[in-house]
Amino acid sequence: MERLSRRSFVKIAGAATGAAALAAAPPIARAAVGEEEGQPTNATTGVPEEPVVAYVRSVERGEVTVTSGTAEHTYRDRALVRRLMRAARREVR
Amino acid sequence: MSSHREAPGISQDPVADNADVYAFVSPDDPTTVTILSNFVPLQGPAGGPNFFEFGDDVLYSIFIDNDGDALPDITYQFQFRTTLQNEETFLYNTGPITSLTDPNWNKRQLYDVSVIYEKGRGNGNGKKQHHEQDGTGKVIGSDLACPPCNIGPRSTPNYDLLANAAVHQLPSGETVFAGQRNDGFFVDLGSVFDLAALRPFQNLHLLPMAAAPGVDPLKDLNIHTIAIKVPISMLTRDGSVPSDPLSAVSVIGVWSAASRRKVQVRDENGNGSKGSGPWVQVSRLGNPLFNEVIVHIGDKDRWNAVDPIDDAGEFESYVNQPELARLLPVLYPGVFPHLAGYTKDRADLHAILLTGIPAGIVPGFQNFTGPRPADMLRLNVAIPPTPAGSANSIGLLAGDAAGFPNGRRVFDNIVAIELRAVAGLTIPLVEPSYTPDAAASLLEDGTAPGAGRYQSTFPYLGTPHDGYHTPSS
């Protein structure tokens, strides 16, 4: 993602509510706040044709970057970062 | 090497390793320019059963700047995909390959070519980008076949027929080829990386050995070439075919690059990986040896990731005070006294590598693109090709203005040219009172291209070595 664009996204996301930011990243939002929140599971399919990937860019700043297709957007969402960090420490049974 | 395995990161990623770029007015078709960009270096011809190929997950790009701002005005993009005809064999081919559609040829590559025009031309978006690599250009060629690798007399009995069939004329006017070729670059690798020894002069080295002829380890190796021939009128800023070498319109800047998706998600069941996110540049190349010899090792990966427009500043300082110019007097004691005493910034190298040579320095010649320092090959398309019989592989330094650093031809002796320039031979271009050391005009590594290295027609690099005959014993 271009540096300027990323900054502008962070700026926009920082001014928005957490819900608005999650709405802009539906795959992450669904995984993070759905009925099965926090429940470890085994993957049931292979890698999707166009994987949507989210990674924590900065725990301190609460930034999550989402890649999809050839696009990349970075959001500020401290609650989502906390959930992802909690999930990262869990083992899948 | 020119840029083979030149940086720590890309040395681990051969299919994305941009090893050479050439740009020259086509000698057999002088209304066109040919650009070659090489990848997958140091191929042992016998490297089966999975012979060498381009990366399906790599975006290969060739950039042309025609207005001197170090930003691409035209970008050609190449993307490949590999197909298997028969999964029930371990073989690359199950019989002789006699055509590009031969059912005996099991593992094939096809590719698409796209073009992006900036500033509102063609498919452009009317806005110049800092770095345009989003893989969304206008497709001008699709499902184009690569030739197979050259395997041996049983598998590829008439290789040139296959290679010629893989030269594609595009409806938009370009001619393209992508596939294995003979690596045209020649250099005594074993010696130059042994403390910058040049075998013909190593009796004068700090750690002396008897002088000896050069040895070229690349002479038996292949490479993968992306070649494109473009009418000059499609490359210049005003659509003209310039005839005045001193006109700014006559000069284009050329470089190329390889990019990978930002994220790769690997399938745990061996079904490959899938990419996600924007393309991230992992290799680039303009002038030969720039990243290899000029840029310091701690910055090489970063240099590969940024663009020519980012070369001002730190990378520029490497050109102004090149490490090799300080090493030569140390490694060859007493041979370079004038060079040892020259401590000014190297304005000559700055011009050759970063801005082009302005008019008024070499009579009748210039390839100046403006003051913006950027590593690009700079080609003056108004300089006609020098006939083969009178071409000089030392290029402009030997009075042959059709050769490097006016673009780069396949046979230009890059090692000798750049050694001589770094050793001070070109300082008088900007400082006439400087007298180069006598050795500066003699430097070479003692290598020369042998027979079959090149050919007189597109794509100009010779037939790749086949694995049956190479090595010969």
Coordinates of C-alpha atoms in Angstrom, one line a residue:
Chain A
M1 CA 0.0 0.0 0.0
E2 CA 1.3 3.4 -0.8
R3 CA 2.7 5.2 2.2
L4 CA 0.4 8.2 1.7
S5 CA -2.7 6.1 1.2
R6 CA -1.9 4.1 4.3
R7 CA -1.5 7.2 6.4
S8 CA -4.7 8.6 5.1
F9 CA -6.5 5.3 5.9
V10 CA -5.2 5.4 9.4
K11 CA -6.3 8.9 9.8
I12 CA -9.7 8.1 8.6
A13 CA -10.0 5.0 10.7
G14 CA -8.8 6.8 13.7
A15 CA -11.6 9.3 13.4
A16 CA -14.2 6.7 12.8
T17 CA -15.8 4.4 15.4
G18 CA -14.6 0.9 15.9
A19 CA -17.8 -0.5 14.4
A20 CA -17.3 1.6 11.2
A21 CA -13.8 0.3 10.8
L22 CA -14.9 -3.3 11.3
A23 CA -17.7 -2.8 8.7
A24 CA -15.0 -1.9 6.2
A25 CA -13.3 -5.2 6.8
P26 CA -16.2 -7.6 6.9
P27 CA -14.1 -10.9 6.8
I28 CA -12.2 -9.8 9.9
A29 CA -15.3 -8.4 11.6
R30 CA -17.2 -11.6 11.1
A31 CA -14.4 -13.8 12.4
A32 CA -13.8 -11.6 15.3
V33 CA -17.3 -10.7 16.6
G34 CA -19.4 -13.6 15.4
E35 CA -21.1 -16.2 17.5
E36 CA -18.0 -18.3 17.7
E37 CA -15.8 -15.6 18.9
G38 CA -12.6 -16.8 20.3
Q39 CA -13.3 -20.5 19.8
P40 CA -10.3 -22.4 18.4
T41 CA -11.1 -24.6 15.4
N42 CA -9.4 -26.5 12.7
A43 CA -9.4 -25.1 9.2
T44 CA -11.9 -26.9 7.0
T45 CA -10.7 -25.8 3.6
G46 CA -7.5 -25.1 1.8
V47 CA -6.1 -21.7 1.0
P48 CA -8.8 -19.7 -0.7
E49 CA -8.2 -18.5 -4.3
E50 CA -7.9 -14.9 -3.1
P51 CA -7.0 -15.0 0.5
V52 CA -8.0 -12.0 2.7
V53 CA -5.2 -11.5 5.2
A54 CA -5.1 -9.4 8.3
Y55 CA -2.1 -8.8 10.4
V56 CA -1.4 -6.7 13.4
R57 CA 0.9 -3.9 12.2
S58 CA 1.3 -2.2 15.6
V59 CA 0.0 -3.4 18.9
E60 CA 0.9 -0.1 20.5
R61 CA -1.1 2.0 18.0
G62 CA -3.8 -0.6 17.6
E63 CA -3.3 -0.9 13.8
V64 CA -4.4 -3.8 11.7
T65 CA -3.5 -4.2 8.1
V66 CA -5.9 -6.1 5.8
T67 CA -4.8 -7.3 2.3
S68 CA -7.2 -8.4 -0.3
G69 CA -6.6 -8.7 -4.0
T70 CA -3.9 -6.1 -4.8
A71 CA -5.2 -3.7 -2.2
E72 CA -4.0 -3.1 1.3
H73 CA -5.7 -1.0 4.0
T74 CA -4.7 -0.2 7.5
Y75 CA -7.2 0.4 10.2
R76 CA -6.9 1.6 13.8
D77 CA -9.0 -0.7 15.9
R78 CA -7.6 -1.3 19.3
A79 CA -10.4 -3.8 20.3
L80 CA -9.8 -5.9 17.2
V81 CA -6.0 -5.8 17.9
R82 CA -6.7 -7.1 21.4
R83 CA -8.9 -9.9 20.1
L84 CA -6.3 -10.9 17.5
M85 CA -3.5 -10.8 20.1
R86 CA -5.6 -13.0 22.4
A87 CA -6.3 -15.4 19.6
A88 CA -2.6 -15.6 18.6
R89 CA -1.7 -16.9 22.1
R90 CA -4.3 -19.8 21.9
E91 CA -3.5 -23.2 20.5
V92 CA -5.8 -24.8 18.0
R93 CA -7.1 -28.2 19.3
Chain B
M1 CA 28.1 -10.1 -12.0
S2 CA 26.0 -7.5 -13.7
S3 CA 23.3 -8.0 -11.2
H4 CA 23.2 -11.7 -10.7
R5 CA 22.7 -12.5 -7.0
E6 CA 23.9 -9.0 -6.3
A7 CA 22.0 -8.4 -3.0
P8 CA 21.4 -10.5 0.1
G9 CA 17.6 -10.8 -0.3
I10 CA 17.3 -11.4 -4.0
S11 CA 20.1 -13.9 -3.9
Q12 CA 17.6 -16.2 -2.2
D13 CA 14.9 -15.7 -4.9
P14 CA 16.3 -16.5 -8.3
V15 CA 13.1 -16.3 -10.3
A16 CA 12.7 -12.7 -9.3
D17 CA 16.4 -11.8 -9.6
N18 CA 16.8 -9.2 -12.4
A19 CA 20.2 -10.0 -13.6
D20 CA 20.7 -7.8 -16.7
V21 CA 18.9 -5.1 -18.7
Y22 CA 19.8 -4.1 -22.2
A23 CA 18.4 -1.3 -24.4
F24 CA 19.5 -0.5 -27.9
V25 CA 18.3 0.5 -31.3
S26 CA 17.6 -2.8 -33.0
P27 CA 20.5 -3.3 -35.4
D28 CA 18.4 -5.1 -38.0
D29 CA 15.3 -2.9 -37.5
P30 CA 16.6 0.6 -36.7
T31 CA 13.2 2.2 -36.4
T32 CA 12.7 0.1 -33.3
V33 CA 14.3 -0.2 -29.8
T34 CA 14.8 -3.6 -28.2
I35 CA 14.8 -4.0 -24.5
L36 CA 15.9 -7.2 -22.8
S37 CA 15.5 -8.0 -19.2
N38 CA 17.0 -11.1 -17.8
F39 CA 16.0 -13.2 -14.8
V40 CA 16.7 -16.6 -13.2
P41 CA 20.5 -16.3 -13.5
L42 CA 23.3 -18.9 -13.4
Q43 CA 21.2 -21.8 -14.9
G44 CA 23.1 -25.0 -15.3
P45 CA 21.6 -26.3 -18.6
A46 CA 21.2 -29.8 -17.2
G47 CA 19.0 -28.7 -14.3
G48 CA 16.1 -31.1 -14.8
P49 CA 13.6 -32.6 -14.4
N50 CA 12.1 -29.3 -13.4
F51 CA 13.9 -27.1 -15.8
F52 CA 14.1 -23.3 -15.2
E53 CA 11.1 -21.0 -15.7
F54 CA 9.7 -17.6 -14.8
G55 CA 7.8 -17.3 -11.5
D56 CA 4.0 -17.6 -11.8
D57 CA 3.8 -15.5 -8.7
V58 CA 6.1 -12.7 -9.9
L59 CA 5.2 -9.5 -11.7
Y60 CA 7.9 -8.6 -14.2
S61 CA 8.0 -5.0 -15.4
I62 CA 9.9 -2.9 -17.9
F63 CA 9.8 0.9 -17.4
I64 CA 10.5 3.7 -19.9
D65 CA 10.8 7.3 -18.9
N66 CA 10.7 9.6 -21.9
D67 CA 10.6 13.0 -20.2
G68 CA 13.5 12.9 -17.8
D69 CA 11.6 12.9 -14.5
A70 CA 12.7 9.3 -13.5
L71 CA 9.1 8.2 -13.4
P72 CA 7.7 5.7 -15.8
D73 CA 5.8 7.0 -18.8
I74 CA 5.4 3.5 -20.3
T75 CA 5.3 0.3 -18.3
Y76 CA 5.2 -3.1 -19.8
Q77 CA 4.2 -5.9 -17.4
F78 CA 4.6 -9.6 -17.9
Q79 CA 2.8 -12.3 -15.9
F80 CA 3.3 -16.0 -16.4
R81 CA 1.4 -19.2 -15.6
T82 CA 2.6 -22.8 -15.8
T83 CA 0.4 -25.6 -17.1
L84 CA 0.9 -29.4 -16.9
Q85 CA -0.4 -31.6 -19.7
N86 CA 0.2 -34.9 -17.8
E87 CA 0.5 -35.2 -14.1
E88 CA 1.1 -39.0 -14.3
T89 CA 4.8 -38.7 -15.1
F90 CA 7.9 -37.2 -13.6
L91 CA 9.1 -36.0 -17.0
Y92 CA 9.3 -32.5 -18.3
N93 CA 8.6 -34.1 -21.7
T94 CA 7.5 -37.5 -22.8
G95 CA 9.1 -37.5 -26.2
P96 CA 10.7 -35.0 -28.7
I97 CA 9.2 -31.5 -28.6
T98 CA 8.8 -30.4 -32.1
S99 CA 6.4 -27.5 -31.7
L100 CA 5.0 -25.2 -29.0
T101 CA 1.8 -27.3 -29.0
D102 CA 3.5 -30.7 -29.0
P103 CA 1.7 -33.1 -26.7
N104 CA 5.0 -34.5 -25.7
W105 CA 5.8 -31.2 -23.9
N106 CA 4.4 -31.6 -20.4
K107 CA 5.3 -28.5 -18.4
R108 CA 4.7 -25.3 -20.3
Q109 CA 4.6 -21.6 -19.5
L110 CA 2.2 -19.0 -21.1
Y111 CA 2.2 -15.3 -20.4
D112 CA 0.2 -12.1 -20.7
V113 CA 1.7 -8.7 -21.6
S114 CA 0.1 -5.5 -20.4
V115 CA 1.0 -1.9 -20.9
I116 CA 0.4 1.2 -18.8
Y117 CA 0.7 4.6 -20.4
E118 CA 1.0 7.5 -18.1
K119 CA -0.2 11.1 -18.6
G120 CA -3.4 10.1 -20.3
R121 CA -2.0 8.1 -23.2
G122 CA -3.5 4.8 -24.0
N123 CA -4.9 3.1 -20.9
G124 CA -3.3 5.6 -18.5
N125 CA -5.2 7.2 -15.7
G126 CA -4.0 10.7 -16.5
K127 CA -2.0 10.9 -13.4
K128 CA 1.7 10.0 -13.0
Q129 CA 2.3 7.5 -10.3
H130 CA 5.4 7.4 -8.0
H131 CA 5.5 3.7 -8.7
E132 CA 3.0 1.9 -11.0
Q133 CA 2.9 -1.8 -10.3
D134 CA -0.7 -2.7 -9.7
G135 CA -1.0 -5.3 -12.4
T136 CA -3.9 -3.5 -14.0
G137 CA -2.5 -2.4 -17.3
K138 CA -4.2 -2.8 -20.7
V139 CA -3.6 -6.4 -22.0
I140 CA -1.9 -6.3 -25.4
G141 CA -1.0 -10.0 -25.6
S142 CA -2.5 -13.0 -23.8
D143 CA -1.7 -16.7 -23.7
L144 CA 1.6 -16.2 -25.4
A145 CA 3.8 -19.3 -25.4
C146 CA 7.3 -19.5 -24.0
P147 CA 9.6 -22.0 -25.6
P148 CA 10.7 -25.0 -23.6
C149 CA 14.2 -25.0 -22.1
N150 CA 16.9 -26.5 -24.3
I151 CA 17.2 -30.0 -23.0
G152 CA 19.1 -32.1 -25.5
P153 CA 19.1 -33.6 -29.0
R154 CA 16.4 -36.1 -28.2
S155 CA 14.0 -33.8 -26.5
T156 CA 14.6 -30.5 -28.3
P157 CA 16.1 -31.6 -31.6
N158 CA 15.4 -28.3 -33.4
Y159 CA 15.6 -25.8 -30.6
D160 CA 15.9 -22.7 -32.8
L161 CA 12.6 -23.6 -34.5
L162 CA 10.9 -23.6 -31.1
A163 CA 12.5 -20.4 -30.0
N164 CA 11.5 -18.6 -33.3
A165 CA 7.9 -19.8 -32.9
A166 CA 7.9 -18.1 -29.5
V167 CA 8.6 -14.7 -31.0
H168 CA 5.2 -13.0 -31.0
Q169 CA 4.1 -10.0 -33.0
L170 CA 1.5 -8.1 -31.0
P171 CA -1.4 -6.2 -32.7
S172 CA -0.4 -3.1 -30.8
G173 CA 3.0 -3.0 -32.7
E174 CA 5.4 -4.6 -30.3
T175 CA 7.3 -7.8 -30.7
V176 CA 7.9 -10.0 -27.6
F177 CA 9.7 -13.1 -26.6
A178 CA 10.1 -14.7 -23.1
G179 CA 12.1 -17.7 -22.5
Q180 CA 15.5 -19.3 -22.0
R181 CA 18.6 -17.9 -23.7
N182 CA 22.3 -18.0 -23.6
D183 CA 23.5 -15.5 -20.9
G184 CA 25.3 -12.8 -22.8
F185 CA 27.1 -11.3 -19.9
F186 CA 30.8 -12.2 -19.6
V187 CA 33.0 -11.7 -16.6
D188 CA 35.8 -13.4 -14.7
L189 CA 33.7 -14.0 -11.6
G190 CA 36.2 -16.3 -9.8
S191 CA 38.9 -13.7 -10.0
V192 CA 37.1 -10.4 -9.5
F193 CA 35.5 -11.7 -6.3
D194 CA 38.9 -12.9 -5.1
L195 CA 39.8 -9.5 -3.8
A196 CA 39.2 -7.7 -7.1
A197 CA 41.9 -9.6 -8.9
L198 CA 42.1 -9.2 -12.7
R199 CA 44.1 -12.2 -14.0
P200 CA 45.9 -10.3 -16.8
F201 CA 47.2 -7.8 -14.3
Q202 CA 47.3 -10.0 -11.1
N203 CA 51.1 -9.9 -11.0
L204 CA 50.6 -6.3 -9.9
H205 CA 48.1 -7.2 -7.2
L206 CA 48.8 -6.7 -3.5
L207 CA 48.7 -10.5 -3.3
P208 CA 50.5 -11.2 -6.6
M209 CA 50.1 -14.3 -8.8
A210 CA 51.4 -14.8 -12.3
A211 CA 49.4 -13.0 -15.0
A212 CA 46.9 -15.2 -16.8
P213 CA 44.1 -15.1 -19.2
G214 CA 40.6 -14.4 -17.9
V215 CA 38.1 -17.2 -17.2
D216 CA 34.4 -16.7 -17.8
P217 CA 32.2 -19.1 -15.8
L218 CA 29.0 -17.7 -17.4
K219 CA 30.0 -19.0 -20.8
D220 CA 28.2 -22.4 -20.2
L221 CA 25.2 -21.0 -18.3
N222 CA 21.7 -19.9 -19.4
I223 CA 19.3 -17.3 -18.3
H224 CA 15.6 -16.4 -18.9
T225 CA 15.0 -13.3 -21.0
I226 CA 12.0 -11.1 -21.4
A227 CA 12.5 -9.3 -24.7
I228 CA 10.4 -6.6 -26.3
K229 CA 11.0 -4.7 -29.5
V230 CA 9.0 -1.4 -29.7
P231 CA 8.8 1.1 -32.6
I232 CA 10.7 4.3 -31.6
S233 CA 7.6 6.4 -32.3
M234 CA 5.8 4.5 -29.4
L235 CA 8.6 5.4 -26.9
T236 CA 9.4 9.0 -27.4
R237 CA 7.5 11.7 -25.6
D238 CA 6.1 13.3 -28.7
G239 CA 5.6 10.2 -30.8
S240 CA 8.4 11.2 -33.2
V241 CA 11.4 9.2 -34.6
P242 CA 14.1 11.7 -33.7
S243 CA 17.1 12.2 -36.0
D244 CA 18.9 14.8 -34.0
P245 CA 21.0 13.2 -31.2
L246 CA 21.2 16.6 -29.4
S247 CA 17.5 16.9 -29.0
A248 CA 16.1 16.0 -25.6
V249 CA 13.3 14.1 -27.2
S250 CA 15.9 11.6 -28.4
V251 CA 16.7 10.2 -25.0
I252 CA 14.7 7.6 -23.1
G253 CA 15.5 6.1 -19.7
V254 CA 15.0 2.4 -19.2
W255 CA 14.9 0.1 -16.2
S256 CA 13.2 -3.1 -15.1
A257 CA 12.0 -4.8 -11.9
A258 CA 10.4 -7.8 -10.4
S259 CA 7.7 -7.7 -7.7
R260 CA 6.0 -10.1 -5.4
R261 CA 2.7 -10.0 -3.6
K262 CA 3.0 -8.6 -0.1
V263 CA 1.6 -11.7 1.5
Q264 CA 1.9 -15.3 0.5
V265 CA -0.4 -17.9 2.2
R266 CA 1.1 -21.4 1.8
D267 CA -1.2 -24.4 1.6
E268 CA -0.3 -27.0 4.1
N269 CA -1.2 -29.8 1.7
G270 CA 1.4 -28.9 -0.9
N271 CA -1.0 -27.1 -3.2
G272 CA 1.2 -24.1 -3.6
S273 CA 0.6 -20.7 -2.2
K274 CA -1.7 -17.8 -2.9
G275 CA -0.8 -14.1 -2.9
S276 CA -2.6 -11.3 -1.3
G277 CA -2.0 -7.6 -1.2
P278 CA -0.2 -5.1 -3.4
W279 CA 2.9 -5.9 -5.5
V280 CA 6.1 -5.2 -3.6
Q281 CA 9.2 -4.6 -5.6
V282 CA 12.0 -7.1 -4.7
S283 CA 14.5 -6.5 -7.6
R284 CA 15.3 -3.7 -10.0
L285 CA 18.1 -2.9 -12.5
G286 CA 19.1 0.0 -14.7
N287 CA 22.8 0.4 -15.2
P288 CA 24.8 -2.9 -14.9
L289 CA 26.8 -3.4 -11.8
F290 CA 25.1 -0.4 -10.0
N291 CA 23.7 -2.3 -7.1
E292 CA 26.4 -5.0 -7.3
V293 CA 29.5 -2.7 -7.1
I294 CA 28.4 0.8 -6.2
V295 CA 25.8 0.2 -3.4
H296 CA 27.0 -1.0 0.0
I297 CA 25.8 -4.4 1.2
G298 CA 23.7 -3.0 4.0
D299 CA 21.7 -1.0 1.5
K300 CA 21.4 -3.4 -1.4
D301 CA 18.0 -4.9 -0.5
R302 CA 16.6 -1.4 0.1
W303 CA 17.9 -0.2 -3.2
N304 CA 16.1 -3.1 -4.9
A305 CA 12.8 -2.1 -3.2
V306 CA 12.8 1.6 -4.2
D307 CA 12.6 3.3 -7.5
P308 CA 15.0 5.4 -9.6
I309 CA 13.4 8.5 -8.4
D310 CA 14.6 7.6 -4.9
D311 CA 18.3 7.3 -5.8
A312 CA 19.0 10.9 -4.9
G313 CA 20.8 11.3 -1.7
E314 CA 22.4 8.3 -0.1
F315 CA 22.6 6.1 -3.2
E316 CA 23.9 9.2 -5.1
S317 CA 26.7 9.5 -2.5
Y318 CA 27.9 5.9 -3.3
V319 CA 28.4 7.0 -6.9
N320 CA 30.1 10.2 -5.9
Q321 CA 32.6 8.4 -3.7
P322 CA 32.7 4.8 -5.0
E323 CA 34.4 2.3 -2.8
L324 CA 36.1 0.5 -5.7
A325 CA 37.9 3.7 -6.7
R326 CA 39.5 3.7 -3.2
L327 CA 40.3 0.0 -3.3
L328 CA 42.1 0.0 -6.7
P329 CA 45.1 2.0 -5.5
V330 CA 45.3 -0.3 -2.4
L331 CA 45.0 -3.6 -4.2
Y332 CA 47.3 -2.5 -7.0
P333 CA 50.1 -0.6 -5.2
G334 CA 51.7 2.1 -7.2
V335 CA 49.5 1.5 -10.3
F336 CA 47.0 4.2 -9.7
P337 CA 48.8 7.2 -8.1
H338 CA 46.6 9.8 -9.8
L339 CA 43.4 8.0 -8.8
A340 CA 44.7 7.7 -5.2
G341 CA 45.1 11.4 -5.0
Y342 CA 41.7 12.3 -6.4
T343 CA 39.3 12.9 -3.6
K344 CA 36.6 15.0 -5.2
D345 CA 33.2 13.7 -5.9
R346 CA 33.1 11.8 -9.1
A347 CA 31.1 14.1 -11.3
D348 CA 32.0 11.9 -14.3
L349 CA 30.4 8.8 -12.8
H350 CA 27.4 10.8 -11.6
A351 CA 26.8 11.9 -15.1
I352 CA 27.3 8.4 -16.7
L353 CA 25.1 6.6 -14.2
L354 CA 22.6 9.1 -12.7
T355 CA 21.8 11.9 -15.1
G356 CA 23.2 11.0 -18.5
I357 CA 26.0 12.9 -20.3
P358 CA 25.0 16.4 -21.2
A359 CA 25.7 17.9 -24.6
G360 CA 29.0 19.6 -25.1
I361 CA 31.1 16.9 -23.4
V362 CA 31.3 14.2 -26.1
P363 CA 31.0 15.9 -29.6
G364 CA 27.7 15.1 -31.2
F365 CA 26.4 13.1 -28.3
Q366 CA 24.3 13.4 -25.2
N367 CA 22.0 11.2 -23.2
F368 CA 21.2 13.7 -20.5
T369 CA 17.7 13.3 -19.0
G370 CA 17.9 16.3 -16.7
P371 CA 19.3 17.0 -13.2
R372 CA 17.2 14.4 -11.4
P373 CA 19.7 11.7 -10.3
A374 CA 18.3 8.3 -11.0
D375 CA 19.8 5.0 -12.0
M376 CA 18.5 4.2 -15.5
L377 CA 19.9 3.1 -18.8
R378 CA 19.8 6.1 -21.0
L379 CA 19.4 5.5 -24.7
N380 CA 19.7 8.2 -27.3
V381 CA 17.5 6.7 -30.0
A382 CA 18.8 9.1 -32.7
I383 CA 22.2 7.4 -32.6
P384 CA 22.0 4.7 -35.3
P385 CA 23.3 1.2 -34.6
T386 CA 27.0 0.7 -35.4
P387 CA 27.5 -1.9 -38.1
A388 CA 28.6 -5.2 -36.6
G389 CA 31.9 -5.2 -38.3
S390 CA 32.9 -1.8 -36.8
A391 CA 31.1 -2.0 -33.4
N392 CA 33.4 -1.6 -30.5
S393 CA 32.5 -3.5 -27.3
I394 CA 34.1 -0.7 -25.2
G395 CA 31.3 1.5 -26.5
L396 CA 31.3 5.3 -26.0
L397 CA 34.7 5.2 -24.3
A398 CA 36.2 3.9 -27.6
G399 CA 34.2 6.3 -29.7
D400 CA 31.3 3.9 -30.5
A401 CA 28.4 6.1 -29.5
A402 CA 25.9 3.3 -30.1
G403 CA 27.2 1.4 -27.1
F404 CA 27.2 1.6 -23.3
P405 CA 26.6 4.0 -21.6
N406 CA 24.4 5.0 -24.5
G407 CA 21.9 2.2 -23.6
R408 CA 23.6 -1.2 -23.5
R409 CA 24.1 -3.7 -26.3
V410 CA 24.3 -7.4 -25.6
F411 CA 28.1 -7.6 -26.5
D412 CA 29.2 -4.5 -24.6
N413 CA 32.2 -5.3 -22.4
I414 CA 30.6 -3.8 -19.3
V415 CA 33.3 -5.0 -16.9
A416 CA 36.1 -3.3 -18.8
I417 CA 34.1 -0.1 -19.4
E418 CA 33.1 0.4 -15.8
L419 CA 36.5 -0.6 -14.5
R420 CA 38.1 2.0 -16.7
A421 CA 35.6 4.6 -15.7
V422 CA 35.9 4.0 -12.0
A423 CA 39.7 3.9 -12.4
G424 CA 39.5 7.5 -13.6
L425 CA 39.5 7.3 -17.4
T426 CA 36.4 9.4 -17.6
I427 CA 37.3 12.1 -15.1
P428 CA 38.8 14.3 -17.9
L429 CA 35.2 14.5 -19.4
V430 CA 34.4 16.8 -16.5
E431 CA 37.9 17.9 -15.4
P432 CA 40.2 18.2 -18.4
S433 CA 43.2 18.9 -16.3
Y434 CA 43.2 15.5 -14.7
T435 CA 45.5 12.9 -16.2
P436 CA 44.3 9.3 -15.8
D437 CA 46.7 6.7 -14.7
A438 CA 48.2 4.8 -17.6
A439 CA 46.6 1.6 -16.4
A440 CA 43.1 3.1 -16.5
S441 CA 42.8 2.7 -20.2
L442 CA 44.0 -0.9 -20.2
L443 CA 41.9 -2.4 -17.5
E444 CA 39.9 -5.5 -18.3
D445 CA 39.3 -8.9 -16.7
G446 CA 40.6 -10.8 -19.8
T447 CA 37.2 -12.3 -20.8
A448 CA 35.5 -12.1 -24.1
P449 CA 32.3 -13.7 -25.4
G450 CA 32.8 -16.9 -27.4
A451 CA 31.0 -18.1 -30.5
G452 CA 27.2 -18.5 -30.2
R453 CA 26.8 -16.0 -27.4
Y454 CA 24.6 -13.7 -29.5
Q455 CA 22.6 -13.7 -32.7
S456 CA 22.0 -10.9 -35.2
T457 CA 18.2 -11.0 -34.9
F458 CA 15.6 -10.6 -32.1
P459 CA 16.0 -11.5 -29.3
Y460 CA 19.7 -11.1 -30.0
L461 CA 20.9 -13.4 -27.1
G462 CA 22.1 -16.7 -28.6
T463 CA 20.6 -20.2 -28.4
P464 CA 20.7 -21.5 -24.9
H465 CA 23.1 -24.3 -24.1
D466 CA 21.4 -27.7 -24.0
G467 CA 21.8 -29.9 -20.9
Y468 CA 23.1 -33.0 -22.9
H469 CA 26.1 -31.2 -24.3
T470 CA 26.8 -28.8 -21.4
P471 CA 29.1 -29.3 -19.7
S472 CA 30.9 -31.2 -22.4
S473 CA 32.8 -33.5 -20.1

